[in-house]
């Protein structure tokens, strides 16, 4: 029997609050220092009590872990690091019994080089069907010593690696990411058939949807033309990245010439086909696109009625703590989504970005560093947290679906002093440390302040105790441990719980956004109403007058409101 709340007019995902679990770092049930599926099962009650509606799991499939699981060696197997299929089924069924939907990650742009297909391709001659599943090409120049084109890897370095054939240098294969992540050839029908079969494998098990990795990347321009542009992961550079969609850049014309490997029109055919697969199943299954595209109107194409259901709103994530940029991101997203009849989505952090609590504490709170290390500017932790909590009240009051990255409900900062010796992100190594990488936002969660590893590991201790968490946690994590915040008035976790309760009670997720009279982004004020709630966000530097006799429903901190004024770096929900 279903325990899900009925959603009479809209499917569940249109307004869901979806919590991203990074399985390596969420909870470790077998004491080996690495998170696992049983660890997730053990914390589902916590998540249900938080008031979220769904979880999204980053990859837990068989993988050599060259990119923390985004390098899949077998799409139908669970990596022994995380457990097995039975653990997955138990987790799924428990989540469903608690009323939580489950979304899994799908990585269709590339496989691991240890995938059986790639191994077969390496053992097969050029021109063979096995090679045709990937992007193999002859090199340029004498004896093919030059790569087939000038594309760069998103993680740094070249995007091509040459293979050895019968002991001598042979063809090259494309990898937009790490050498160990060869790109699939989406011109090959076998690739389509296989990925649809993978979708069905997990749909048959009962998953509610998929987060589609690099959803704009699978189709490459015919002839693989050279391209002078630079592409990075989510970045603050003025290149062909997410940042170039941010409000500050929106008057900029689209890249000329556009990237030959991102956002090609051909990708939409793939999603139309997948939409048809999902339709065969009951229960409003969904797809959410991780697509880094230039213009909001281009992004909206991914969520046309016959394609995906959602796309991440990186424009909002990149706005930073800046009233004008936040307001513009809200306007642009609502407009672009409405044009195709799709609900908007909102997100502040994920496993690829510096946590927003830390970004918002930088001298420039719109900055978007590629990781932070001890040599870099260190964020003001308290200021960043205050702003992050205010941004949360802004986000949860918006109509549409909101994504929460694990630990943000505790107010967790980035680990900004992680030593190089512990870093694992391939982008750190491929850029010789110029990019600090994404490890700082992937540090294992603190559950219990007074336990070793802040209670990340539980279960039967191995001889000599639990293994250390796979990345070291900073000492400050003690203040943020879940057990120190639970039930404490004014803690971040209680703010999340209360906000989600009010959001649900007033169905804000399916509500209507309208700018309020106080809205004045130029003066640092973002203000809008959604049904019975009006949100005031003070991103300026002077206290803001609340309307006379305003009834405060929720404030971002216990001292945000005093004597009828809202302090800077704060937000408040008042009764409209
Ligand atoms: C994922 C990253 C991953 C990359 C390659 C991304 O967009 O979110 O974590 O490194 O795809 O799969």
mmCIF file of C-alpha atoms in Angstrom, residues 19-392:
data_model
loop_
_atom_site.group_PDB
_atom_site.id
_atom_site.type_symbol
_atom_site.label_atom_id
_atom_site.label_comp_id
_atom_site.label_asym_id
_atom_site.label_seq_id
_atom_site.Cartn_x
_atom_site.Cartn_y
_atom_site.Cartn_z
ATOM 1 C CA UNK A 19 17.948 15.507 -0.614
ATOM 2 C CA UNK A 20 21.187 14.570 -2.353
ATOM 3 C CA UNK A 21 23.056 11.712 -0.724
ATOM 4 C CA UNK A 22 26.699 11.284 -1.619
ATOM 5 C CA UNK A 23 26.932 7.642 -0.525
ATOM 6 C CA UNK A 24 30.674 7.657 0.194
ATOM 7 C CA UNK A 25 30.200 10.350 2.823
ATOM 8 C CA UNK A 26 26.712 10.005 4.259
ATOM 9 C CA UNK A 27 26.869 7.196 6.826
ATOM 10 C CA UNK A 28 29.060 4.125 7.213
ATOM 11 C CA UNK A 29 27.345 1.049 8.671
ATOM 12 C CA UNK A 30 30.183 -1.460 8.397
ATOM 13 C CA UNK A 31 32.974 0.520 9.997
ATOM 14 C CA UNK A 32 35.340 0.622 7.010
ATOM 15 C CA UNK A 33 35.417 4.440 6.839
ATOM 16 C CA UNK A 34 33.398 4.561 3.614
ATOM 17 C CA UNK A 35 29.675 5.319 3.549
ATOM 18 C CA UNK A 36 27.366 2.554 2.334
ATOM 19 C CA UNK A 37 23.786 1.654 1.450
ATOM 20 C CA UNK A 38 23.069 0.146 4.872
ATOM 21 C CA UNK A 39 24.310 3.395 6.389
ATOM 22 C CA UNK A 40 21.711 5.237 4.320
ATOM 23 C CA UNK A 41 18.982 2.812 5.438
ATOM 24 C CA UNK A 42 19.901 3.555 9.045
ATOM 25 C CA UNK A 43 19.357 7.286 8.600
ATOM 26 C CA UNK A 44 16.112 7.287 6.642
ATOM 27 C CA UNK A 45 14.029 8.092 9.708
ATOM 28 C CA UNK A 46 16.213 11.166 10.258
ATOM 29 C CA UNK A 47 15.563 12.247 6.665
ATOM 30 C CA UNK A 48 11.837 11.604 6.858
ATOM 31 C CA UNK A 49 11.672 13.646 10.076
ATOM 32 C CA UNK A 50 13.531 16.469 8.359
ATOM 33 C CA UNK A 51 10.569 16.795 6.018
ATOM 34 C CA UNK A 52 12.190 16.098 2.661
ATOM 35 C CA UNK A 53 10.224 14.190 0.026
ATOM 36 C CA UNK A 54 12.849 12.270 -1.901
ATOM 37 C CA UNK A 55 16.484 11.266 -1.914
ATOM 38 C CA UNK A 56 18.880 11.275 -4.852
ATOM 39 C CA UNK A 57 21.870 8.950 -4.558
ATOM 40 C CA UNK A 58 25.118 9.763 -6.357
ATOM 41 C CA UNK A 59 26.560 6.634 -8.039
ATOM 42 C CA UNK A 60 27.014 3.465 -5.986
ATOM 43 C CA UNK A 61 27.626 1.159 -8.973
ATOM 44 C CA UNK A 62 30.632 -1.067 -9.586
ATOM 45 C CA UNK A 63 33.497 1.302 -10.289
ATOM 46 C CA UNK A 64 37.247 1.646 -9.893
ATOM 47 C CA UNK A 65 36.366 4.981 -8.230
ATOM 48 C CA UNK A 66 38.647 7.067 -10.434
ATOM 49 C CA UNK A 67 36.018 9.820 -10.251
ATOM 50 C CA UNK A 68 34.289 8.733 -7.047
ATOM 51 C CA UNK A 69 31.903 6.422 -8.884
ATOM 52 C CA UNK A 70 31.129 8.662 -11.884
ATOM 53 C CA UNK A 71 33.220 6.111 -13.754
ATOM 54 C CA UNK A 72 30.886 3.119 -13.962
ATOM 55 C CA UNK A 73 32.251 -0.346 -14.734
ATOM 56 C CA UNK A 74 28.882 -2.115 -14.454
ATOM 57 C CA UNK A 75 25.586 -0.218 -14.417
ATOM 58 C CA UNK A 76 23.659 -3.128 -12.913
ATOM 59 C CA UNK A 77 25.899 -3.974 -9.963
ATOM 60 C CA UNK A 78 26.473 -2.310 -6.628
ATOM 61 C CA UNK A 79 30.118 -1.673 -5.819
ATOM 62 C CA UNK A 80 31.116 -3.883 -2.853
ATOM 63 C CA UNK A 81 32.303 -0.663 -1.169
ATOM 64 C CA UNK A 82 28.644 0.263 -0.750
ATOM 65 C CA UNK A 83 27.024 -3.155 -0.310
ATOM 66 C CA UNK A 84 25.014 -5.218 -2.757
ATOM 67 C CA UNK A 85 21.703 -5.264 -4.601
ATOM 68 C CA UNK A 86 19.922 -6.669 -1.591
ATOM 69 C CA UNK A 87 21.107 -3.705 0.488
ATOM 70 C CA UNK A 88 19.799 -1.449 -2.261
ATOM 71 C CA UNK A 89 16.406 -3.173 -2.358
ATOM 72 C CA UNK A 90 16.109 -2.964 1.428
ATOM 73 C CA UNK A 91 17.011 0.717 1.401
ATOM 74 C CA UNK A 92 14.524 1.411 -1.389
ATOM 75 C CA UNK A 93 11.708 -0.407 0.277
ATOM 76 C CA UNK A 94 12.349 1.257 3.627
ATOM 77 C CA UNK A 95 12.485 4.675 1.962
ATOM 78 C CA UNK A 96 9.172 4.010 0.250
ATOM 79 C CA UNK A 97 7.586 2.812 3.480
ATOM 80 C CA UNK A 98 8.590 6.164 5.030
ATOM 81 C CA UNK A 99 7.056 8.065 2.125
ATOM 82 C CA UNK A 100 10.386 8.990 0.533
ATOM 83 C CA UNK A 101 10.946 8.634 -3.212
ATOM 84 C CA UNK A 102 14.312 7.454 -4.485
ATOM 85 C CA UNK A 103 16.232 8.856 -7.454
ATOM 86 C CA UNK A 104 19.439 7.229 -8.663
ATOM 87 C CA UNK A 105 22.252 8.670 -10.751
ATOM 88 C CA UNK A 106 22.690 7.624 -14.365
ATOM 89 C CA UNK A 107 26.022 8.284 -16.060
ATOM 90 C CA UNK A 108 25.391 7.867 -19.808
ATOM 91 C CA UNK A 109 28.064 10.111 -21.348
ATOM 92 C CA UNK A 110 30.950 7.818 -20.476
ATOM 93 C CA UNK A 111 31.780 4.519 -18.817
ATOM 94 C CA UNK A 112 34.810 3.475 -16.830
ATOM 95 C CA UNK A 113 37.755 2.220 -18.860
ATOM 96 C CA UNK A 114 37.248 -0.949 -16.816
ATOM 97 C CA UNK A 115 33.747 -1.490 -18.252
ATOM 98 C CA UNK A 116 33.561 -4.767 -20.235
ATOM 99 C CA UNK A 117 32.711 -2.816 -23.401
ATOM 100 C CA UNK A 118 35.832 -0.701 -23.211
ATOM 101 C CA UNK A 119 38.023 -3.681 -22.457
ATOM 102 C CA UNK A 120 36.536 -5.380 -25.526
ATOM 103 C CA UNK A 121 37.177 -2.231 -27.576
ATOM 104 C CA UNK A 122 40.827 -2.192 -26.526
ATOM 105 C CA UNK A 123 41.201 -5.807 -27.570
ATOM 106 C CA UNK A 124 39.506 -5.197 -30.944
ATOM 107 C CA UNK A 125 40.907 -3.627 -34.102
ATOM 108 C CA UNK A 126 40.116 -0.113 -35.286
ATOM 109 C CA UNK A 127 36.864 -0.015 -37.245
ATOM 110 C CA UNK A 128 35.425 -2.923 -35.253
ATOM 111 C CA UNK A 129 31.901 -2.854 -33.784
ATOM 112 C CA UNK A 130 33.427 -2.960 -30.295
ATOM 113 C CA UNK A 131 35.397 0.238 -30.963
ATOM 114 C CA UNK A 132 32.338 1.896 -32.459
ATOM 115 C CA UNK A 133 30.646 1.992 -29.051
ATOM 116 C CA UNK A 134 33.205 4.651 -28.048
ATOM 117 C CA UNK A 135 34.772 7.663 -29.742
ATOM 118 C CA UNK A 136 37.914 6.142 -31.268
ATOM 119 C CA UNK A 137 39.672 8.137 -33.999
ATOM 120 C CA UNK A 138 42.988 8.074 -35.823
ATOM 121 C CA UNK A 139 45.444 10.734 -34.736
ATOM 122 C CA UNK A 140 46.569 13.655 -36.873
ATOM 123 C CA UNK A 141 50.068 14.352 -38.188
ATOM 124 C CA UNK A 142 52.777 11.946 -39.171
ATOM 125 C CA UNK A 143 52.007 8.481 -37.783
ATOM 126 C CA UNK A 144 48.960 9.913 -36.018
ATOM 127 C CA UNK A 145 51.017 11.330 -33.163
ATOM 128 C CA UNK A 146 48.737 14.343 -32.693
ATOM 129 C CA UNK A 147 45.329 13.929 -31.074
ATOM 130 C CA UNK A 148 42.366 13.951 -33.491
ATOM 131 C CA UNK A 149 41.363 17.480 -32.433
ATOM 132 C CA UNK A 150 42.233 20.146 -29.882
ATOM 133 C CA UNK A 151 39.524 19.462 -27.294
ATOM 134 C CA UNK A 152 40.499 19.791 -23.639
ATOM 135 C CA UNK A 153 39.289 17.644 -20.760
ATOM 136 C CA UNK A 154 36.934 19.335 -18.317
ATOM 137 C CA UNK A 155 39.221 18.109 -15.540
ATOM 138 C CA UNK A 156 42.300 19.638 -17.209
ATOM 139 C CA UNK A 157 44.739 18.303 -19.806
ATOM 140 C CA UNK A 158 43.888 16.881 -23.208
ATOM 141 C CA UNK A 159 40.605 15.120 -23.965
ATOM 142 C CA UNK A 160 42.217 12.300 -25.971
ATOM 143 C CA UNK A 161 44.335 9.322 -24.930
ATOM 144 C CA UNK A 162 46.210 7.122 -27.362
ATOM 145 C CA UNK A 163 45.948 3.350 -27.034
ATOM 146 C CA UNK A 164 48.508 0.720 -27.847
ATOM 147 C CA UNK A 165 47.649 -1.781 -30.559
ATOM 148 C CA UNK A 166 49.805 -4.907 -30.883
ATOM 149 C CA UNK A 167 52.560 -3.185 -28.939
ATOM 150 C CA UNK A 168 52.642 -0.005 -31.048
ATOM 151 C CA UNK A 169 50.808 3.331 -30.656
ATOM 152 C CA UNK A 170 47.361 3.114 -32.231
ATOM 153 C CA UNK A 171 44.108 5.090 -32.243
ATOM 154 C CA UNK A 172 42.997 7.731 -29.778
ATOM 155 C CA UNK A 173 39.805 7.752 -27.698
ATOM 156 C CA UNK A 174 37.871 10.748 -26.435
ATOM 157 C CA UNK A 175 37.309 11.412 -22.749
ATOM 158 C CA UNK A 176 35.715 14.729 -21.874
ATOM 159 C CA UNK A 177 36.580 13.934 -18.253
ATOM 160 C CA UNK A 178 39.355 11.678 -16.920
ATOM 161 C CA UNK A 179 41.395 9.253 -19.038
ATOM 162 C CA UNK A 180 39.551 6.532 -17.150
ATOM 163 C CA UNK A 181 36.163 7.839 -18.389
ATOM 164 C CA UNK A 182 35.935 7.119 -22.136
ATOM 165 C CA UNK A 183 33.001 8.834 -23.873
ATOM 166 C CA UNK A 184 30.377 6.568 -25.386
ATOM 167 C CA UNK A 185 29.387 6.974 -29.037
ATOM 168 C CA UNK A 186 25.731 8.020 -29.019
ATOM 169 C CA UNK A 187 25.562 7.628 -32.816
ATOM 170 C CA UNK A 188 25.590 3.877 -32.153
ATOM 171 C CA UNK A 189 22.116 2.294 -31.686
ATOM 172 C CA UNK A 190 23.600 -0.345 -29.403
ATOM 173 C CA UNK A 191 24.504 2.387 -26.898
ATOM 174 C CA UNK A 192 20.897 3.635 -26.932
ATOM 175 C CA UNK A 193 19.533 0.126 -26.431
ATOM 176 C CA UNK A 194 21.926 -0.600 -23.582
ATOM 177 C CA UNK A 195 21.173 2.590 -21.675
ATOM 178 C CA UNK A 196 17.420 2.057 -22.065
ATOM 179 C CA UNK A 197 17.894 -1.419 -20.700
ATOM 180 C CA UNK A 198 19.773 0.055 -17.721
ATOM 181 C CA UNK A 199 16.874 2.447 -17.135
ATOM 182 C CA UNK A 200 14.465 -0.491 -17.104
ATOM 183 C CA UNK A 201 16.686 -2.482 -14.758
ATOM 184 C CA UNK A 202 16.377 0.192 -12.064
ATOM 185 C CA UNK A 203 12.766 1.105 -12.898
ATOM 186 C CA UNK A 204 11.834 -2.555 -12.472
ATOM 187 C CA UNK A 205 13.439 -2.486 -9.029
ATOM 188 C CA UNK A 206 11.188 0.445 -8.187
ATOM 189 C CA UNK A 207 13.264 3.619 -8.398
ATOM 190 C CA UNK A 208 11.288 6.811 -8.853
ATOM 191 C CA UNK A 209 13.671 8.579 -11.169
ATOM 192 C CA UNK A 210 17.148 9.317 -12.457
ATOM 193 C CA UNK A 211 19.527 12.222 -12.190
ATOM 194 C CA UNK A 212 21.175 12.272 -15.596
ATOM 195 C CA UNK A 213 24.880 13.105 -15.445
ATOM 196 C CA UNK A 214 26.261 15.490 -18.087
ATOM 197 C CA UNK A 215 22.887 15.375 -19.792
ATOM 198 C CA UNK A 216 23.943 17.891 -22.426
ATOM 199 C CA UNK A 217 27.125 16.074 -23.404
ATOM 200 C CA UNK A 218 26.297 12.843 -25.135
ATOM 201 C CA UNK A 219 26.017 14.058 -28.736
ATOM 202 C CA UNK A 220 29.066 15.617 -30.381
ATOM 203 C CA UNK A 221 29.077 17.847 -33.483
ATOM 204 C CA UNK A 222 29.619 15.984 -36.747
ATOM 205 C CA UNK A 223 33.281 15.811 -37.728
ATOM 206 C CA UNK A 224 34.431 16.682 -34.176
ATOM 207 C CA UNK A 225 35.681 20.138 -35.232
ATOM 208 C CA UNK A 226 38.450 21.931 -33.358
ATOM 209 C CA UNK A 227 37.205 24.442 -30.821
ATOM 210 C CA UNK A 228 39.138 27.215 -29.191
ATOM 211 C CA UNK A 229 36.854 27.617 -26.187
ATOM 212 C CA UNK A 230 37.681 26.300 -22.740
ATOM 213 C CA UNK A 231 35.291 24.179 -20.788
ATOM 214 C CA UNK A 232 35.473 23.598 -17.068
ATOM 215 C CA UNK A 233 33.337 22.024 -14.391
ATOM 216 C CA UNK A 234 30.927 24.460 -12.821
ATOM 217 C CA UNK A 235 33.160 27.497 -12.851
ATOM 218 C CA UNK A 236 33.462 31.197 -12.252
ATOM 219 C CA UNK A 237 35.428 31.726 -15.451
ATOM 220 C CA UNK A 238 33.963 33.482 -18.429
ATOM 221 C CA UNK A 239 34.166 30.337 -20.477
ATOM 222 C CA UNK A 240 31.605 27.913 -21.736
ATOM 223 C CA UNK A 241 30.488 26.955 -18.255
ATOM 224 C CA UNK A 242 27.661 27.294 -15.911
ATOM 225 C CA UNK A 243 28.949 30.643 -14.771
ATOM 226 C CA UNK A 244 28.345 32.115 -18.151
ATOM 227 C CA UNK A 245 24.631 31.578 -17.598
ATOM 228 C CA UNK A 246 24.653 33.559 -14.383
ATOM 229 C CA UNK A 247 22.626 36.772 -14.296
ATOM 230 C CA UNK A 248 25.703 38.935 -14.636
ATOM 231 C CA UNK A 249 26.376 37.267 -17.957
ATOM 232 C CA UNK A 250 22.924 36.996 -19.307
ATOM 233 C CA UNK A 251 23.087 39.855 -21.715
ATOM 234 C CA UNK A 252 26.066 38.159 -23.284
ATOM 235 C CA UNK A 253 25.358 36.510 -26.636
ATOM 236 C CA UNK A 254 25.679 32.734 -26.782
ATOM 237 C CA UNK A 255 29.181 31.367 -27.351
ATOM 238 C CA UNK A 256 30.364 31.915 -30.897
ATOM 239 C CA UNK A 257 31.147 29.349 -32.085
ATOM 240 C CA UNK A 258 29.243 27.216 -29.582
ATOM 241 C CA UNK A 259 30.843 24.177 -27.997
ATOM 242 C CA UNK A 260 30.904 21.181 -30.361
ATOM 243 C CA UNK A 261 30.424 18.732 -27.507
ATOM 244 C CA UNK A 262 27.796 20.329 -25.292
ATOM 245 C CA UNK A 263 24.126 21.061 -25.840
ATOM 246 C CA UNK A 264 23.881 19.676 -29.356
ATOM 247 C CA UNK A 265 20.307 19.501 -30.606
ATOM 248 C CA UNK A 266 20.648 15.744 -31.046
ATOM 249 C CA UNK A 267 20.539 15.082 -27.281
ATOM 250 C CA UNK A 268 16.832 15.835 -27.192
ATOM 251 C CA UNK A 269 16.003 12.744 -29.251
ATOM 252 C CA UNK A 270 17.569 10.647 -26.485
ATOM 253 C CA UNK A 271 15.351 12.200 -23.825
ATOM 254 C CA UNK A 272 12.228 11.798 -25.913
ATOM 255 C CA UNK A 273 12.989 8.093 -26.118
ATOM 256 C CA UNK A 274 13.649 7.879 -22.365
ATOM 257 C CA UNK A 275 10.444 9.778 -21.649
ATOM 258 C CA UNK A 276 8.598 7.021 -23.502
ATOM 259 C CA UNK A 277 10.359 4.345 -21.438
ATOM 260 C CA UNK A 278 9.364 6.043 -18.171
ATOM 261 C CA UNK A 279 5.765 6.386 -19.353
ATOM 262 C CA UNK A 280 5.500 2.591 -19.451
ATOM 263 C CA UNK A 281 5.827 2.625 -15.663
ATOM 264 C CA UNK A 282 3.328 3.860 -13.083
ATOM 265 C CA UNK A 283 3.954 6.427 -10.377
ATOM 266 C CA UNK A 284 5.214 9.562 -12.119
ATOM 267 C CA UNK A 285 8.813 8.434 -12.597
ATOM 268 C CA UNK A 286 11.110 11.305 -13.469
ATOM 269 C CA UNK A 287 14.395 12.436 -15.034
ATOM 270 C CA UNK A 288 16.392 15.427 -13.845
ATOM 271 C CA UNK A 289 19.054 16.864 -16.133
ATOM 272 C CA UNK A 290 22.468 17.930 -15.024
ATOM 273 C CA UNK A 291 22.958 20.181 -18.032
ATOM 274 C CA UNK A 292 25.339 23.106 -18.135
ATOM 275 C CA UNK A 293 24.000 25.199 -20.952
ATOM 276 C CA UNK A 294 24.454 28.818 -21.845
ATOM 277 C CA UNK A 295 20.973 30.297 -21.883
ATOM 278 C CA UNK A 296 17.938 29.603 -19.642
ATOM 279 C CA UNK A 297 15.850 29.172 -22.802
ATOM 280 C CA UNK A 298 18.206 26.427 -24.001
ATOM 281 C CA UNK A 299 18.025 24.732 -20.599
ATOM 282 C CA UNK A 300 14.227 24.834 -20.724
ATOM 283 C CA UNK A 301 14.319 22.713 -23.888
ATOM 284 C CA UNK A 302 15.379 19.760 -21.726
ATOM 285 C CA UNK A 303 12.126 19.957 -19.765
ATOM 286 C CA UNK A 304 9.650 20.158 -22.606
ATOM 287 C CA UNK A 305 6.617 17.964 -21.946
ATOM 288 C CA UNK A 306 7.970 14.997 -23.910
ATOM 289 C CA UNK A 307 11.524 15.073 -22.486
ATOM 290 C CA UNK A 308 12.824 15.305 -18.930
ATOM 291 C CA UNK A 309 10.802 16.434 -15.960
ATOM 292 C CA UNK A 310 13.385 18.695 -14.300
ATOM 293 C CA UNK A 311 16.748 20.348 -14.915
ATOM 294 C CA UNK A 312 19.050 21.657 -12.193
ATOM 295 C CA UNK A 313 18.976 25.403 -11.871
ATOM 296 C CA UNK A 314 22.662 26.226 -11.767
ATOM 297 C CA UNK A 315 21.894 29.843 -12.550
ATOM 298 C CA UNK A 316 20.413 30.138 -9.055
ATOM 299 C CA UNK A 317 23.324 28.264 -7.504
ATOM 300 C CA UNK A 318 25.814 30.588 -9.182
ATOM 301 C CA UNK A 319 24.028 33.772 -8.194
ATOM 302 C CA UNK A 320 25.844 33.700 -4.852
ATOM 303 C CA UNK A 321 24.823 36.038 -2.054
ATOM 304 C CA UNK A 322 23.780 39.077 -4.089
ATOM 305 C CA UNK A 323 20.237 40.433 -4.216
ATOM 306 C CA UNK A 324 20.335 41.448 -7.865
ATOM 307 C CA UNK A 325 21.788 38.173 -9.057
ATOM 308 C CA UNK A 326 19.417 36.100 -6.913
ATOM 309 C CA UNK A 327 16.394 38.082 -8.078
ATOM 310 C CA UNK A 328 17.455 37.813 -11.715
ATOM 311 C CA UNK A 329 17.973 34.067 -11.380
ATOM 312 C CA UNK A 330 14.483 33.674 -9.918
ATOM 313 C CA UNK A 331 12.897 35.775 -12.657
ATOM 314 C CA UNK A 332 14.761 34.094 -15.489
ATOM 315 C CA UNK A 333 14.094 30.590 -14.251
ATOM 316 C CA UNK A 334 10.404 31.108 -13.620
ATOM 317 C CA UNK A 335 10.016 32.671 -17.040
ATOM 318 C CA UNK A 336 11.979 30.073 -18.994
ATOM 319 C CA UNK A 337 10.259 27.161 -17.230
ATOM 320 C CA UNK A 338 6.794 28.646 -17.600
ATOM 321 C CA UNK A 339 7.389 28.934 -21.342
ATOM 322 C CA UNK A 340 7.588 25.144 -21.588
ATOM 323 C CA UNK A 341 5.091 24.405 -18.799
ATOM 324 C CA UNK A 342 7.689 22.910 -16.438
ATOM 325 C CA UNK A 343 8.080 23.608 -12.719
ATOM 326 C CA UNK A 344 11.269 25.372 -11.688
ATOM 327 C CA UNK A 345 13.975 23.807 -9.539
ATOM 328 C CA UNK A 346 16.310 25.443 -7.021
ATOM 329 C CA UNK A 347 19.671 24.370 -5.630
ATOM 330 C CA UNK A 348 22.430 26.022 -3.597
ATOM 331 C CA UNK A 349 25.114 23.310 -3.352
ATOM 332 C CA UNK A 350 26.076 19.870 -4.577
ATOM 333 C CA UNK A 351 29.030 17.482 -4.627
ATOM 334 C CA UNK A 352 30.780 19.479 -7.369
ATOM 335 C CA UNK A 353 30.712 22.919 -5.737
ATOM 336 C CA UNK A 354 32.204 24.631 -2.703
ATOM 337 C CA UNK A 355 29.476 24.528 -0.060
ATOM 338 C CA UNK A 356 27.429 27.732 -0.153
ATOM 339 C CA UNK A 357 27.945 28.326 3.577
ATOM 340 C CA UNK A 358 31.623 28.848 2.724
ATOM 341 C CA UNK A 359 31.169 30.645 -0.595
ATOM 342 C CA UNK A 360 28.872 33.188 1.061
ATOM 343 C CA UNK A 361 31.561 33.929 3.663
ATOM 344 C CA UNK A 362 34.166 35.032 1.094
ATOM 345 C CA UNK A 363 35.019 38.712 0.553
ATOM 346 C CA UNK A 364 33.164 38.400 -2.739
ATOM 347 C CA UNK A 365 30.118 36.272 -1.845
ATOM 348 C CA UNK A 366 29.398 35.645 -5.522
ATOM 349 C CA UNK A 367 32.824 34.085 -6.075
ATOM 350 C CA UNK A 368 32.933 30.531 -7.303
ATOM 351 C CA UNK A 369 36.320 29.000 -6.467
ATOM 352 C CA UNK A 370 37.206 25.531 -7.696
ATOM 353 C CA UNK A 371 37.825 24.282 -4.193
ATOM 354 C CA UNK A 372 39.569 26.060 -1.325
ATOM 355 C CA UNK A 373 42.825 25.116 0.366
ATOM 356 C CA UNK A 374 44.785 26.499 3.318
ATOM 357 C CA UNK A 375 46.758 28.877 1.053
ATOM 358 C CA UNK A 376 43.564 30.499 -0.244
ATOM 359 C CA UNK A 377 41.330 33.145 1.300
ATOM 360 C CA UNK A 378 39.538 31.540 4.233
ATOM 361 C CA UNK A 379 35.800 32.236 4.463
ATOM 362 C CA UNK A 380 34.183 33.993 7.422
ATOM 363 C CA UNK A 381 32.371 30.930 8.773
ATOM 364 C CA UNK A 382 29.749 32.710 10.892
ATOM 365 C CA UNK A 383 28.882 35.255 8.206
ATOM 366 C CA UNK A 384 28.676 32.558 5.543
ATOM 367 C CA UNK A 385 26.377 30.477 7.707
ATOM 368 C CA UNK A 386 24.068 33.407 8.466
ATOM 369 C CA UNK A 387 23.723 34.145 4.760
ATOM 370 C CA UNK A 388 23.309 30.480 3.884
ATOM 371 C CA UNK A 389 20.414 30.165 6.319
ATOM 372 C CA UNK A 390 18.794 33.255 4.832
ATOM 373 C CA UNK A 391 19.223 31.862 1.309
ATOM 374 C CA UNK A 392 17.549 28.652 2.481
#
